[in-house]
């Protein structure tokens, strides 16, 4: 019996689907800094958030409950694709010649193709429950917009997606998907909002950014009573909904007989990373898993955690969102276009930044070409074509596995493969034909944008 | 507890993966007609096939063993994504208001995105075992070419794919995928073969066809000692490798507590359909499951089973392949371009045709728009965007479910969702924007092509 005869997929039975989300807030050794009001710059009350979000989500944003029950209606939809599988990448291990054991949690099997659906379903549900008829959002690469589009189809809500213009034109398949699920999707900046009009006035060919698209979606929601805004990452309640990933992964790792020594996830806004690691971080805070390393991997063209400031900043360009204490490159920073739209965000989930300041997690940045090289090796060994964002996690995993080889250590690495790359094939083609260049870290622009910080 | 609280996914443990394929040949009440040599038109011997296929596959093509063991090396790769899940489509049932229970086997979770990988892995393995260095094939929509590309990457074989020109230019994402997995992919007709050159001389803008691409891939393989040809459907050994689908589905249906009353699959060459139904057909032949209806669904623009002849014909345009007794529209028939490239084939698996002549299965044809309408409803209820080919199976399922509603019968329907539609989004967009027309059944062209039959 050779090594490949071992089990390669670890499936949980649907009856073992987690029934609650894990809230890390009450277990943090130092509480999360307060959220400030964008105008008054005073601590924000739940009431201040009511024009943007339904009550249940606002409660979750500030909750001190350790476990929050997943509503049955949400579970019933999560059951369409969950639990997701956990895999051992035997063939990647062999190609690298590493003694490391490489596992990955695969979130690309959701109908939308990524982990984003976990929170989309929950957010659509709570909005529907409170009588909301229409949801707005922004999307970069399109994975979040796709997820919200499905969620709205399932709860019979209208869905309006402001898609970062550069992605809208370069990734038409994602738009077609959103339309297939019944959403309306337009390029941002658009003529439908003041923020969009202003941006187009300054640059009629603006490629847009997540920060700008957020401004548009927020403005749209604020103007209509029947409409609320949804965010696919960054906020506490979003990471909360993603903890289903880490809970499943923990149960599945127990099935493998190995404990992870290293956890890896890519970080854009922080939600797939947070979702995987929060259940493990909680153990670390309790004094368990003391040696577990947890690594967030960002794009070196948008190095929020590795080169940003930990400071109060807006989540959007126009300054309409609450002010958050987070790692940020400055809300005016326009990340250079890359193929990892999901990693093109100036900010970072407050929880993720807080964990970094507490030394509970590490961060590293990887350039585009190394990420695609890793993605190609993964595709040729394990079959799956991964999203450009997730290729960063694969690349960091390969770095760690090669370090194990040098040191002859049989460590166990678990990474989150947050989404598939089926609609990112143009980027793969550019890489294969030698046209894909590494994007220089825009040091000067970052320095400039950081000057505006902190905003209070 | 409402109906949605029931289990929606039925997962087999990886340790319960089938370890042998089911060969229907020895159980057929009437033996399959002989295969004839393309030149001599005499019954073909295994030796005659040696320039095209490795010995192990030729043996399987004619085998009278009821069970053929799956080699460990093949199982080890199947384990990357198998067993696949079986789902209950609760939300589709509800949208239709049908008392029918709708289940589907989901083959879109393979790294290539369809069932085709099941046989690609086996074929690559047997070729590698016999010292072959390079494989050729044709592909229509690109799902088969993608599957072979991965299989070749995994067994370190060169892969050469002749892709039907109309798909090559309209579905670039599939080509980029094949290249990501390391294959070479060129449009057919090409200048690399005599068959291709001849076709280009007659029509420099030829959109190509599967029959023509087969001629090219066969010619390429015949000219090189280190090269063999592979076919993604039609042949007995291909359907054999696909029986893993039906075996898993049978075990999973037992988990649901329901016995299927109706099985449904789309049919192009017949492999996803054959793979699902063969294990059930065997029971039917034994006198069990007497009332089980089994329905193959084809495209009305290429109605092989419903309007073709059951006659001896070539599998390709140039007449290089063995002569098979099958349902066919004539090997010179050029199916009109449709978005279901996988259903655009003039012939049909001999096993499938034989089962139809024995009244063990039925056939129906569905037009493109009805199929896409079904696909959209499925996407908005169950989330998954299905391949255009598989939309035909969904449409037939909906027809049967609506019949159950009229008759107030709670039948259990199981269909095969053979692949996802992530790289078919242009077709969805055309449907949504009203540009997608039904393709007239080309009656005149079919009549013309049928005149050449039988070829002996």
mmCIF file of C-alpha atoms in Angstrom, chain A residues 50-231:
data_model
loop_
_atom_site.group_PDB
_atom_site.id
_atom_site.type_symbol
_atom_site.label_atom_id
_atom_site.label_comp_id
_atom_site.label_asym_id
_atom_site.label_seq_id
_atom_site.Cartn_x
_atom_site.Cartn_y
_atom_site.Cartn_z
ATOM 1 C CA UNK A 50 -29.982 50.932 11.548
ATOM 2 C CA UNK A 51 -30.224 52.731 8.174
ATOM 3 C CA UNK A 52 -27.559 50.365 6.834
ATOM 4 C CA UNK A 53 -28.165 46.986 8.435
ATOM 5 C CA UNK A 54 -31.013 44.996 9.985
ATOM 6 C CA UNK A 55 -31.182 44.806 13.746
ATOM 7 C CA UNK A 56 -30.140 41.179 14.034
ATOM 8 C CA UNK A 57 -26.868 41.812 12.195
ATOM 9 C CA UNK A 58 -26.123 44.935 14.241
ATOM 10 C CA UNK A 59 -26.601 42.870 17.394
ATOM 11 C CA UNK A 60 -24.189 40.281 16.054
ATOM 12 C CA UNK A 61 -21.661 42.999 15.223
ATOM 13 C CA UNK A 62 -21.369 43.897 18.908
ATOM 14 C CA UNK A 63 -22.470 40.640 20.541
ATOM 15 C CA UNK A 64 -20.738 39.235 23.606
ATOM 16 C CA UNK A 65 -22.351 35.797 23.226
ATOM 17 C CA UNK A 66 -19.771 33.061 22.620
ATOM 18 C CA UNK A 67 -22.084 31.064 20.357
ATOM 19 C CA UNK A 68 -24.802 32.418 18.109
ATOM 20 C CA UNK A 69 -27.321 29.921 16.879
ATOM 21 C CA UNK A 70 -27.653 29.564 13.099
ATOM 22 C CA UNK A 71 -31.338 30.032 12.155
ATOM 23 C CA UNK A 72 -32.970 26.934 10.731
ATOM 24 C CA UNK A 73 -33.842 28.804 7.527
ATOM 25 C CA UNK A 74 -30.157 29.607 7.027
ATOM 26 C CA UNK A 75 -29.034 26.063 7.818
ATOM 27 C CA UNK A 76 -31.538 24.712 5.313
ATOM 28 C CA UNK A 77 -29.822 26.669 2.544
ATOM 29 C CA UNK A 78 -26.277 26.046 3.768
ATOM 30 C CA UNK A 79 -27.209 22.380 3.432
ATOM 31 C CA UNK A 80 -27.357 22.756 -0.337
ATOM 32 C CA UNK A 81 -23.550 22.506 -0.387
ATOM 33 C CA UNK A 82 -22.269 22.156 3.180
ATOM 34 C CA UNK A 83 -20.364 20.643 4.907
ATOM 35 C CA UNK A 84 -17.591 21.297 2.401
ATOM 36 C CA UNK A 85 -14.799 18.771 1.996
ATOM 37 C CA UNK A 86 -11.347 18.771 3.544
ATOM 38 C CA UNK A 87 -8.635 17.286 1.324
ATOM 39 C CA UNK A 88 -5.126 16.014 1.707
ATOM 40 C CA UNK A 89 -2.956 17.202 -1.189
ATOM 41 C CA UNK A 90 -0.878 14.024 -1.524
ATOM 42 C CA UNK A 91 0.160 14.777 -5.084
ATOM 43 C CA UNK A 92 1.296 18.318 -4.267
ATOM 44 C CA UNK A 93 3.313 16.964 -1.331
ATOM 45 C CA UNK A 94 4.963 14.464 -3.648
ATOM 46 C CA UNK A 95 5.726 17.056 -6.339
ATOM 47 C CA UNK A 96 7.415 19.232 -3.706
ATOM 48 C CA UNK A 97 9.245 16.294 -2.152
ATOM 49 C CA UNK A 98 8.311 17.668 1.238
ATOM 50 C CA UNK A 99 7.845 15.715 4.455
ATOM 51 C CA UNK A 100 5.089 18.210 5.322
ATOM 52 C CA UNK A 101 1.455 17.066 5.278
ATOM 53 C CA UNK A 102 -0.655 19.495 3.283
ATOM 54 C CA UNK A 103 -4.397 19.703 3.868
ATOM 55 C CA UNK A 104 -6.863 22.146 2.397
ATOM 56 C CA UNK A 105 -10.435 23.088 3.130
ATOM 57 C CA UNK A 106 -12.246 23.535 -0.178
ATOM 58 C CA UNK A 107 -14.810 26.337 -0.249
ATOM 59 C CA UNK A 108 -14.994 26.445 -4.066
ATOM 60 C CA UNK A 109 -17.788 23.894 -4.096
ATOM 61 C CA UNK A 110 -20.484 26.378 -3.135
ATOM 62 C CA UNK A 111 -22.811 27.227 -6.030
ATOM 63 C CA UNK A 112 -21.253 30.713 -6.209
ATOM 64 C CA UNK A 113 -17.769 29.197 -6.163
ATOM 65 C CA UNK A 114 -16.406 30.571 -2.903
ATOM 66 C CA UNK A 115 -16.798 30.901 0.855
ATOM 67 C CA UNK A 116 -18.687 34.186 0.391
ATOM 68 C CA UNK A 117 -22.008 32.361 0.223
ATOM 69 C CA UNK A 118 -21.753 31.456 3.920
ATOM 70 C CA UNK A 119 -22.449 35.028 4.974
ATOM 71 C CA UNK A 120 -24.563 36.017 1.963
ATOM 72 C CA UNK A 121 -27.252 33.525 2.965
ATOM 73 C CA UNK A 122 -27.254 34.727 6.566
ATOM 74 C CA UNK A 123 -27.354 38.417 5.632
ATOM 75 C CA UNK A 124 -30.167 37.934 3.114
ATOM 76 C CA UNK A 125 -32.149 35.977 5.690
ATOM 77 C CA UNK A 126 -31.955 38.609 8.433
ATOM 78 C CA UNK A 127 -32.839 41.391 6.012
ATOM 79 C CA UNK A 128 -35.828 39.444 4.690
ATOM 80 C CA UNK A 129 -36.953 38.761 8.261
ATOM 81 C CA UNK A 130 -37.061 42.484 8.951
ATOM 82 C CA UNK A 131 -39.142 43.271 5.894
ATOM 83 C CA UNK A 132 -36.383 44.571 3.624
ATOM 84 C CA UNK A 133 -37.146 44.176 -0.091
ATOM 85 C CA UNK A 134 -33.869 45.069 -1.769
ATOM 86 C CA UNK A 135 -30.143 44.704 -1.020
ATOM 87 C CA UNK A 136 -27.171 46.590 -2.430
ATOM 88 C CA UNK A 137 -23.529 45.699 -2.406
ATOM 89 C CA UNK A 138 -20.195 46.163 -4.123
ATOM 90 C CA UNK A 139 -18.060 43.433 -5.642
ATOM 91 C CA UNK A 140 -14.468 43.223 -6.828
ATOM 92 C CA UNK A 141 -13.645 39.949 -8.512
ATOM 93 C CA UNK A 142 -17.352 39.139 -8.433
ATOM 94 C CA UNK A 143 -17.395 36.319 -5.917
ATOM 95 C CA UNK A 144 -19.205 38.333 -3.280
ATOM 96 C CA UNK A 145 -21.698 39.763 -5.780
ATOM 97 C CA UNK A 146 -22.389 36.253 -7.065
ATOM 98 C CA UNK A 147 -22.971 34.981 -3.576
ATOM 99 C CA UNK A 148 -25.369 37.767 -2.705
ATOM 100 C CA UNK A 149 -27.174 37.273 -6.017
ATOM 101 C CA UNK A 150 -27.912 33.629 -5.154
ATOM 102 C CA UNK A 151 -28.875 34.516 -1.605
ATOM 103 C CA UNK A 152 -31.326 37.137 -2.861
ATOM 104 C CA UNK A 153 -32.796 34.659 -5.361
ATOM 105 C CA UNK A 154 -33.381 32.251 -2.503
ATOM 106 C CA UNK A 155 -35.067 34.791 -0.244
ATOM 107 C CA UNK A 156 -36.887 36.590 -3.043
ATOM 108 C CA UNK A 157 -35.078 39.905 -2.618
ATOM 109 C CA UNK A 158 -33.971 42.363 -5.291
ATOM 110 C CA UNK A 159 -30.199 42.493 -5.629
ATOM 111 C CA UNK A 160 -28.182 45.482 -6.872
ATOM 112 C CA UNK A 161 -24.446 44.965 -7.357
ATOM 113 C CA UNK A 162 -21.932 47.773 -7.985
ATOM 114 C CA UNK A 163 -19.034 45.945 -9.618
ATOM 115 C CA UNK A 164 -15.567 47.532 -9.722
ATOM 116 C CA UNK A 165 -15.349 48.734 -13.333
ATOM 117 C CA UNK A 166 -12.028 47.059 -14.151
ATOM 118 C CA UNK A 167 -13.487 43.690 -13.138
ATOM 119 C CA UNK A 168 -16.846 44.406 -14.789
ATOM 120 C CA UNK A 169 -15.193 44.760 -18.177
ATOM 121 C CA UNK A 170 -12.459 42.150 -17.761
ATOM 122 C CA UNK A 171 -14.538 39.470 -16.067
ATOM 123 C CA UNK A 172 -17.843 39.403 -17.960
ATOM 124 C CA UNK A 173 -18.531 35.802 -16.922
ATOM 125 C CA UNK A 174 -19.007 36.863 -13.314
ATOM 126 C CA UNK A 175 -21.536 39.451 -14.397
ATOM 127 C CA UNK A 176 -23.399 36.896 -16.513
ATOM 128 C CA UNK A 177 -23.496 34.634 -13.463
ATOM 129 C CA UNK A 178 -25.014 37.347 -11.293
ATOM 130 C CA UNK A 179 -27.612 38.022 -13.986
ATOM 131 C CA UNK A 180 -28.348 34.307 -14.266
ATOM 132 C CA UNK A 181 -29.142 34.352 -10.565
ATOM 133 C CA UNK A 182 -31.387 37.356 -11.141
ATOM 134 C CA UNK A 183 -29.289 40.284 -9.876
ATOM 135 C CA UNK A 184 -28.731 43.652 -11.515
ATOM 136 C CA UNK A 185 -25.029 44.383 -11.929
ATOM 137 C CA UNK A 186 -23.523 47.687 -13.125
ATOM 138 C CA UNK A 187 -19.954 49.010 -13.347
ATOM 139 C CA UNK A 188 -18.689 51.281 -10.568
ATOM 140 C CA UNK A 189 -18.175 54.220 -10.702
ATOM 141 C CA UNK A 190 -21.689 54.647 -12.094
ATOM 142 C CA UNK A 191 -24.027 57.512 -12.832
ATOM 143 C CA UNK A 192 -26.534 56.168 -10.282
ATOM 144 C CA UNK A 193 -24.973 57.733 -7.189
ATOM 145 C CA UNK A 194 -23.370 61.026 -6.218
ATOM 146 C CA UNK A 195 -20.164 59.229 -5.247
ATOM 147 C CA UNK A 196 -20.052 57.560 -8.649
ATOM 148 C CA UNK A 197 -20.786 60.758 -10.566
ATOM 149 C CA UNK A 198 -18.080 62.602 -8.658
ATOM 150 C CA UNK A 199 -15.513 59.882 -9.441
ATOM 151 C CA UNK A 200 -16.457 59.870 -13.125
ATOM 152 C CA UNK A 201 -16.113 63.622 -13.248
ATOM 153 C CA UNK A 202 -12.551 63.338 -11.990
ATOM 154 C CA UNK A 203 -11.704 60.391 -14.239
ATOM 155 C CA UNK A 204 -14.234 59.271 -16.841
ATOM 156 C CA UNK A 205 -12.141 56.133 -17.411
ATOM 157 C CA UNK A 206 -11.772 55.305 -13.723
ATOM 158 C CA UNK A 207 -11.127 51.573 -13.195
ATOM 159 C CA UNK A 208 -12.923 51.904 -9.878
ATOM 160 C CA UNK A 209 -11.995 50.346 -6.560
ATOM 161 C CA UNK A 210 -13.710 48.410 -3.819
ATOM 162 C CA UNK A 211 -13.643 51.487 -1.593
ATOM 163 C CA UNK A 212 -15.480 53.503 -4.238
ATOM 164 C CA UNK A 213 -17.994 50.783 -5.022
ATOM 165 C CA UNK A 214 -18.768 50.559 -1.304
ATOM 166 C CA UNK A 215 -19.532 54.287 -1.291
ATOM 167 C CA UNK A 216 -21.998 53.782 -4.123
ATOM 168 C CA UNK A 217 -23.734 50.800 -2.551
ATOM 169 C CA UNK A 218 -23.969 52.526 0.836
ATOM 170 C CA UNK A 219 -25.348 55.722 -0.702
ATOM 171 C CA UNK A 220 -27.946 53.739 -2.636
ATOM 172 C CA UNK A 221 -29.075 51.944 0.538
ATOM 173 C CA UNK A 222 -29.231 55.128 2.609
ATOM 174 C CA UNK A 223 -31.575 56.740 0.082
ATOM 175 C CA UNK A 224 -34.235 54.029 0.100
ATOM 176 C CA UNK A 225 -36.292 52.799 3.020
ATOM 177 C CA UNK A 226 -36.847 49.351 1.572
ATOM 178 C CA UNK A 227 -33.131 48.846 0.889
ATOM 179 C CA UNK A 228 -30.211 47.867 3.059
ATOM 180 C CA UNK A 229 -26.513 47.503 2.395
ATOM 181 C CA UNK A 230 -24.513 44.293 2.713
ATOM 182 C CA UNK A 231 -20.777 43.840 3.012
#
